[in-house]
mmCIF file of C-alpha atoms in Angstrom:
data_model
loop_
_atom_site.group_PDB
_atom_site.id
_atom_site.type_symbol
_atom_site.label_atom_id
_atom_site.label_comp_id
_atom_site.label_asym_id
_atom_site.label_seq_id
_atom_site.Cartn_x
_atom_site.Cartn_y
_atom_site.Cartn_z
ATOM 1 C CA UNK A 1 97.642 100.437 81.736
ATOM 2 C CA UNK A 2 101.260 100.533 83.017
ATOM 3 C CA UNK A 3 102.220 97.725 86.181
ATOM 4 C CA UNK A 4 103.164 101.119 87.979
ATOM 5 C CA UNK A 5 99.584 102.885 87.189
ATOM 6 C CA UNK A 6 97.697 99.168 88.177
ATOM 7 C CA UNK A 7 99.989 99.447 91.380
ATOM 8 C CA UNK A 8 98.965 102.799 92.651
ATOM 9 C CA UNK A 9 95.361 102.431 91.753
ATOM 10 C CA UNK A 10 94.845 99.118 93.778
ATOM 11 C CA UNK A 11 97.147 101.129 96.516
ATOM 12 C CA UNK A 12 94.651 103.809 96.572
ATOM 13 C CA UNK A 13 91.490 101.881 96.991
ATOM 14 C CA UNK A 14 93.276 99.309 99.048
ATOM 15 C CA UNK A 15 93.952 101.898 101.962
ATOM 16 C CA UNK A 16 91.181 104.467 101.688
ATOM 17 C CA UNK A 17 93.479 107.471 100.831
ATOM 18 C CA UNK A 18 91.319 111.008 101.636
ATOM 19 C CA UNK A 19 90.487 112.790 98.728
ATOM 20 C CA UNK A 20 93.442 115.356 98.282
ATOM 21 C CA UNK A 21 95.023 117.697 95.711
ATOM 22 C CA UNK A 22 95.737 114.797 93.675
ATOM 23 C CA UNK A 23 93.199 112.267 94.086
ATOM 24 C CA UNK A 24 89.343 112.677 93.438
ATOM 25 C CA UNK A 25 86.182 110.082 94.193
ATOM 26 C CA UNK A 26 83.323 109.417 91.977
ATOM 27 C CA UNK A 27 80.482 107.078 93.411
ATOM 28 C CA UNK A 28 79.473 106.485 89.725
ATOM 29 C CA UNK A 29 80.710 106.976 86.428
ATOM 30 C CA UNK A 30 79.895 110.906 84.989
ATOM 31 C CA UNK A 31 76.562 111.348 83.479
ATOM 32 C CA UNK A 32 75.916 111.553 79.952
ATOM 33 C CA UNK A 33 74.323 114.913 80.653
ATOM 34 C CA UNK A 34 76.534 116.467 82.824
ATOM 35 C CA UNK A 35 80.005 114.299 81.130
ATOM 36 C CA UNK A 36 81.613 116.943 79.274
ATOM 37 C CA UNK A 37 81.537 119.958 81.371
ATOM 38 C CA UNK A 38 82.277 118.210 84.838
ATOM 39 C CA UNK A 39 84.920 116.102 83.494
ATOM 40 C CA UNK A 40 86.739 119.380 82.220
ATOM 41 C CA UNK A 41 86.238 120.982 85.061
ATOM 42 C CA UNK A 42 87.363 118.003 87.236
ATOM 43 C CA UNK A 43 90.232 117.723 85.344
ATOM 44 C CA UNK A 44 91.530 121.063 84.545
ATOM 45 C CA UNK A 45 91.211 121.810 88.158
ATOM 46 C CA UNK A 46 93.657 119.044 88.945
ATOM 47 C CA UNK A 47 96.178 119.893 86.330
ATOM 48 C CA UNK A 48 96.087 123.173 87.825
ATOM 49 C CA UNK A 49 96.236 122.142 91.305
ATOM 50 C CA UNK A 50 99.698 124.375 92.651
ATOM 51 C CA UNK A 51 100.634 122.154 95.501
ATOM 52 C CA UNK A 52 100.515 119.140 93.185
ATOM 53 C CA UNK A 53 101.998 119.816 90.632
ATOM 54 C CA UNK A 54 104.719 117.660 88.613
ATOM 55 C CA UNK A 55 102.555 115.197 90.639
ATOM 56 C CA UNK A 56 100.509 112.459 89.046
ATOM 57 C CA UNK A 57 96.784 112.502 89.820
ATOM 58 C CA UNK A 58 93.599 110.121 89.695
ATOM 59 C CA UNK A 59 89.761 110.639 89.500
ATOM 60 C CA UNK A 60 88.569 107.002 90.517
ATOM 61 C CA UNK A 61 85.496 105.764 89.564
ATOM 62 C CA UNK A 62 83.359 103.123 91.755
ATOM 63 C CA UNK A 63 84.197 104.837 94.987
ATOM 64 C CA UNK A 64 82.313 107.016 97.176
ATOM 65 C CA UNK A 65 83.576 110.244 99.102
ATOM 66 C CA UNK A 66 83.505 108.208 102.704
ATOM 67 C CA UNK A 67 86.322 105.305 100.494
ATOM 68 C CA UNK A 68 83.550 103.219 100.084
ATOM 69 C CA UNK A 69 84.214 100.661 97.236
ATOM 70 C CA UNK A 70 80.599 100.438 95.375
ATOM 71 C CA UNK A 71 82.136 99.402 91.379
ATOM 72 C CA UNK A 72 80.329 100.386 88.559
ATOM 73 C CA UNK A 73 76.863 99.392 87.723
ATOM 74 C CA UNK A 74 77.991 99.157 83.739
ATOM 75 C CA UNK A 75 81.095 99.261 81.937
ATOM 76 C CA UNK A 76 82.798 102.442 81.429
ATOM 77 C CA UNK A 77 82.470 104.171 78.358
ATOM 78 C CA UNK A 78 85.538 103.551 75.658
ATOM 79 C CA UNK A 79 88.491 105.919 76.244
ATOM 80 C CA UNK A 80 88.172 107.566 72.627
ATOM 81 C CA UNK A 81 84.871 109.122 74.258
ATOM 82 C CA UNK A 82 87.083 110.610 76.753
ATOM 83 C CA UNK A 83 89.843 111.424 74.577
ATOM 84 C CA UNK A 84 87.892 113.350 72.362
ATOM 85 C CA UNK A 85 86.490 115.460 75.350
ATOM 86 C CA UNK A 86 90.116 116.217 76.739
ATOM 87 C CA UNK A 87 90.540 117.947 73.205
ATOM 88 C CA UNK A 88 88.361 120.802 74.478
ATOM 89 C CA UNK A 89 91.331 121.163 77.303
ATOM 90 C CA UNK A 90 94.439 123.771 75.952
ATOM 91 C CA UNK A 91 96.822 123.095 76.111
ATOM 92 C CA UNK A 92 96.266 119.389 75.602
ATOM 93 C CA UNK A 93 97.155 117.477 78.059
ATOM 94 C CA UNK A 94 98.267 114.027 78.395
ATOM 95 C CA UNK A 95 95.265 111.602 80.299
ATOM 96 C CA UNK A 96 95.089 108.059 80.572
ATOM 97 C CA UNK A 97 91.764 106.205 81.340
ATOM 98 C CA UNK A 98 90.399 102.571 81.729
ATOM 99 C CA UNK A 99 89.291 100.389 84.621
ATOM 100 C CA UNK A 100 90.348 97.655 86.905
ATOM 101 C CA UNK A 101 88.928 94.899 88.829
ATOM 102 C CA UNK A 102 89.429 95.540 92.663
ATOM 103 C CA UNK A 103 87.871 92.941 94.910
ATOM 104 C CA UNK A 104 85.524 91.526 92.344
ATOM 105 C CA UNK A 105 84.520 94.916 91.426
ATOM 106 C CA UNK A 106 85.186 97.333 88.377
ATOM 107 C CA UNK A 107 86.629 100.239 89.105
ATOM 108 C CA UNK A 108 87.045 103.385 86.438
ATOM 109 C CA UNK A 109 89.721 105.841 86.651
ATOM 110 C CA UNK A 110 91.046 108.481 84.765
ATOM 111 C CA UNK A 111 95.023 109.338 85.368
ATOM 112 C CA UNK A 112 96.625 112.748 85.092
ATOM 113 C CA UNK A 113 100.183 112.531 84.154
ATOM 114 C CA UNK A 114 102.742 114.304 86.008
ATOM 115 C CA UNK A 115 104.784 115.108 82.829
ATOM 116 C CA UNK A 116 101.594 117.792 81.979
ATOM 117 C CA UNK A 117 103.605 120.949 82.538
ATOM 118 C CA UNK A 118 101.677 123.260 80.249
ATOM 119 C CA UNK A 119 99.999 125.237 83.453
ATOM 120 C CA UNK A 120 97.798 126.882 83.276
ATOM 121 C CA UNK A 121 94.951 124.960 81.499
ATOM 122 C CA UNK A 122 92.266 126.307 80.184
ATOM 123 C CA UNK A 123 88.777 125.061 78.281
ATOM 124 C CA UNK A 124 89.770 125.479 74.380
ATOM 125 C CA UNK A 125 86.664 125.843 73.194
ATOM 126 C CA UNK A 126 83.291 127.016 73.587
ATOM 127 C CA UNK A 127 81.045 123.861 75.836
ATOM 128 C CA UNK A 128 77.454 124.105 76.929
ATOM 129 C CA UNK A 129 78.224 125.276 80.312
ATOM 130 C CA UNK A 130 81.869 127.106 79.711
ATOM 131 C CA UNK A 131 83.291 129.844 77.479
ATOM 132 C CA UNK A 132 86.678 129.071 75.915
ATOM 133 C CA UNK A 133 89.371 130.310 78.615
ATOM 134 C CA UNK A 134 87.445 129.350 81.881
ATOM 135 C CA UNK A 135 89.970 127.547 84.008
ATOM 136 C CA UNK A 136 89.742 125.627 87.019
ATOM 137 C CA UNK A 137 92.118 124.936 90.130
ATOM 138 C CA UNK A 138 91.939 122.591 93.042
ATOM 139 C CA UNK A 139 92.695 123.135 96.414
ATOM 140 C CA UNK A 140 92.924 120.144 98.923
ATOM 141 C CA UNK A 141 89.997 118.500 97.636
ATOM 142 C CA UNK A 142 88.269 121.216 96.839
ATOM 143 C CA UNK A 143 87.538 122.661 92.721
ATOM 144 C CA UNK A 144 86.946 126.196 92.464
ATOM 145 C CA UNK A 145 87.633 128.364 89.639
ATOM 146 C CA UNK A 146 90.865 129.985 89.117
ATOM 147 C CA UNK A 147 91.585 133.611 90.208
ATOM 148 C CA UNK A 148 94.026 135.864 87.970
ATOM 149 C CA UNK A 149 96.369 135.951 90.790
ATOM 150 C CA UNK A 150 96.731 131.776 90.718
ATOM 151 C CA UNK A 151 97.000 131.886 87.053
ATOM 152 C CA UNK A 152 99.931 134.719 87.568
ATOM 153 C CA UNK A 153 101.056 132.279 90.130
ATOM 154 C CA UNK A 154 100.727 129.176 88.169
ATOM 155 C CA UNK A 155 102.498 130.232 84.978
ATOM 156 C CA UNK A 156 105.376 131.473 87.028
ATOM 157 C CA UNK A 157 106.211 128.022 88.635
ATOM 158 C CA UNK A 158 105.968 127.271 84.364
ATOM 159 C CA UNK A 159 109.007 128.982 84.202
ATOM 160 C CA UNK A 160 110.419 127.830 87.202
ATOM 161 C CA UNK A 161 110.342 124.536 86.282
ATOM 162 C CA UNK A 162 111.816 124.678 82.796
ATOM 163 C CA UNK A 163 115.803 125.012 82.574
ATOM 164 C CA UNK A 164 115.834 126.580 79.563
ATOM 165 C CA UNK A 165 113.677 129.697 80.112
ATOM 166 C CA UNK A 166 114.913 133.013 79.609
ATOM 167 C CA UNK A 167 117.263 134.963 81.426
ATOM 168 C CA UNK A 168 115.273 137.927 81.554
ATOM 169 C CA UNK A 169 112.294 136.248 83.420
ATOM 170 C CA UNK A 170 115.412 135.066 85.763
ATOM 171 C CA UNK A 171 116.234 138.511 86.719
ATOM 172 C CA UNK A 172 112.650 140.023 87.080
ATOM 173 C CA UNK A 173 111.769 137.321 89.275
ATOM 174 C CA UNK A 174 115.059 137.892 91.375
ATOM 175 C CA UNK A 175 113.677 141.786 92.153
ATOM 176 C CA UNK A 176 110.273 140.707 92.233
ATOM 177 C CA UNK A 177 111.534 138.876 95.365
ATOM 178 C CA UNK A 178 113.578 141.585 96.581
ATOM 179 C CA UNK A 179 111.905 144.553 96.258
ATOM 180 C CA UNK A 180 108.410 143.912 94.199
ATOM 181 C CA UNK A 181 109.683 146.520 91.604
ATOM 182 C CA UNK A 182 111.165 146.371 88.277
ATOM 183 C CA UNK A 183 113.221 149.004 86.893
ATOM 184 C CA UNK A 184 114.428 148.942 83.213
ATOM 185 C CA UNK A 185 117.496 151.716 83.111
ATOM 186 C CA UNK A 186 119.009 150.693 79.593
ATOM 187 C CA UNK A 187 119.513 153.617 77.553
ATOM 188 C CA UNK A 188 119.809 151.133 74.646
ATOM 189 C CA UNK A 189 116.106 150.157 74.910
ATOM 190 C CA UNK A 190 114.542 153.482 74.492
ATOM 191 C CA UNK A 191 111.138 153.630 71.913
ATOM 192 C CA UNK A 192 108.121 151.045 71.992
ATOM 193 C CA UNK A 193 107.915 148.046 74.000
ATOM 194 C CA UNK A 194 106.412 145.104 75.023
ATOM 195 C CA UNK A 195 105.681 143.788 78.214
ATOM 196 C CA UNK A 196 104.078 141.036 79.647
ATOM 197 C CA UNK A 197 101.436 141.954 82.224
ATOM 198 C CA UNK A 198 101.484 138.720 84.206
ATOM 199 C CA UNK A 199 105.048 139.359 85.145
ATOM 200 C CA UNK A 200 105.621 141.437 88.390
ATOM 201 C CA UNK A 201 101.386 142.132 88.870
ATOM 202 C CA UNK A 202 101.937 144.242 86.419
ATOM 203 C CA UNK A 203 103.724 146.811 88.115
ATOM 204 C CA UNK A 204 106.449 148.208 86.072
ATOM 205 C CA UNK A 205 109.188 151.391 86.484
ATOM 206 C CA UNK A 206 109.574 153.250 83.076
ATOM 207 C CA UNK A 207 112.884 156.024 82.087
ATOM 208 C CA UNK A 208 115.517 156.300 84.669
ATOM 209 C CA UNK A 209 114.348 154.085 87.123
ATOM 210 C CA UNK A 210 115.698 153.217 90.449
ATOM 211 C CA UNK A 211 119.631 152.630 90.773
#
């Protein structure tokens, strides 16, 4: 665990933050029933979370939903346990856990790195609860599973936020803003092609197109 990571933690607890878009309260540690599933879901939903991302994000352990600091009855289980769960997430993303000792109690957590930029996540595989490309997303403190619309939504701000991304998806998102159509008028580009339905709902001008 990082000084910073140790810092915000303590900060967290310390003040009894309300559970938000980026932070999430478990009274106990997750059940070895119910640990797989709920963990993904907890955590894909906060990966996913739109008005947090590029934000980092906890899921403390030891703390109940009214900020009340209980600790954990037993020590949490080793993070390869954990690991090896967040390899059912895809992409994979990048998760931190451990505990800490706040006022004589120990406290689990599990940290979501603000560097995960992969939206939208998804479960990878087959669980006992989940098909493979269920996804979750978190509003306030809220989970809920994710509409096509938020994914749409979600792998747009993808783009957004990466530099490098093409200049085509520059252009259609510059219309989509203007006028919520796309026209493709190059004479050059007549014959078979592909397009990517997430883009513009969907909604796409074919031939002449508007001028």
């Amino acid at each position: 665990m990082s000084l910073h990571t140790e810092k915000m933690i303590r900060y967290i607890i310390n003040q009894r933050l309300n559970e938000k878009a980026t932070l999430d309260y478990k009274v106990q540690e997750y059940s070895s029933g119910e640990k797989k599933d709920e963990v993904l879901k907890d955590t894909i939903a906060m990966l996913n979370s739109i008005e947090a991302l590029m934000e980092d994000k906890y899921i403390i352990l030891g703390v109940s939903d009214n900020k009340h600091l209980v600790g954990l009855k037993t020590d949490m289980r080793d993070d390869n346990e954990y690991q090896a769960i967040f390899n059912n997430i895809n992409p994979r993303p990048f998760i931190e856990t451990g505990t800490i000792e706040v006022e004589e109690k120990l406290v689990g957590y599990i940290y979501i790195k603000k560097e995960n930029k992969e939206w939208p996540y998804e479960i990878g595989k087959d669980t006992d609860k989940y098909t493979s490309g269920t996804s979750f997303i978190r509003i306030g403190s809220t989970n809920s599973s994710m509409t096509q619309q938020q994914r749409d939504k979600i792998t747009l701000r993808k783009y957004e936020s990466n530099e490098a991304y093409h200049p085509l998806y520059l252009e259609i998102e510059k219309q989509n803003k203007i006028k919520n159509k796309v026209s493709y008028t190059d004479e050059r580009m007549e014959g078979k092609g592909q397009f990517n339905p997430s883009l513009n709902n969907g909604v796409y001008t074919l031939g002449s197109g508007l001028n």
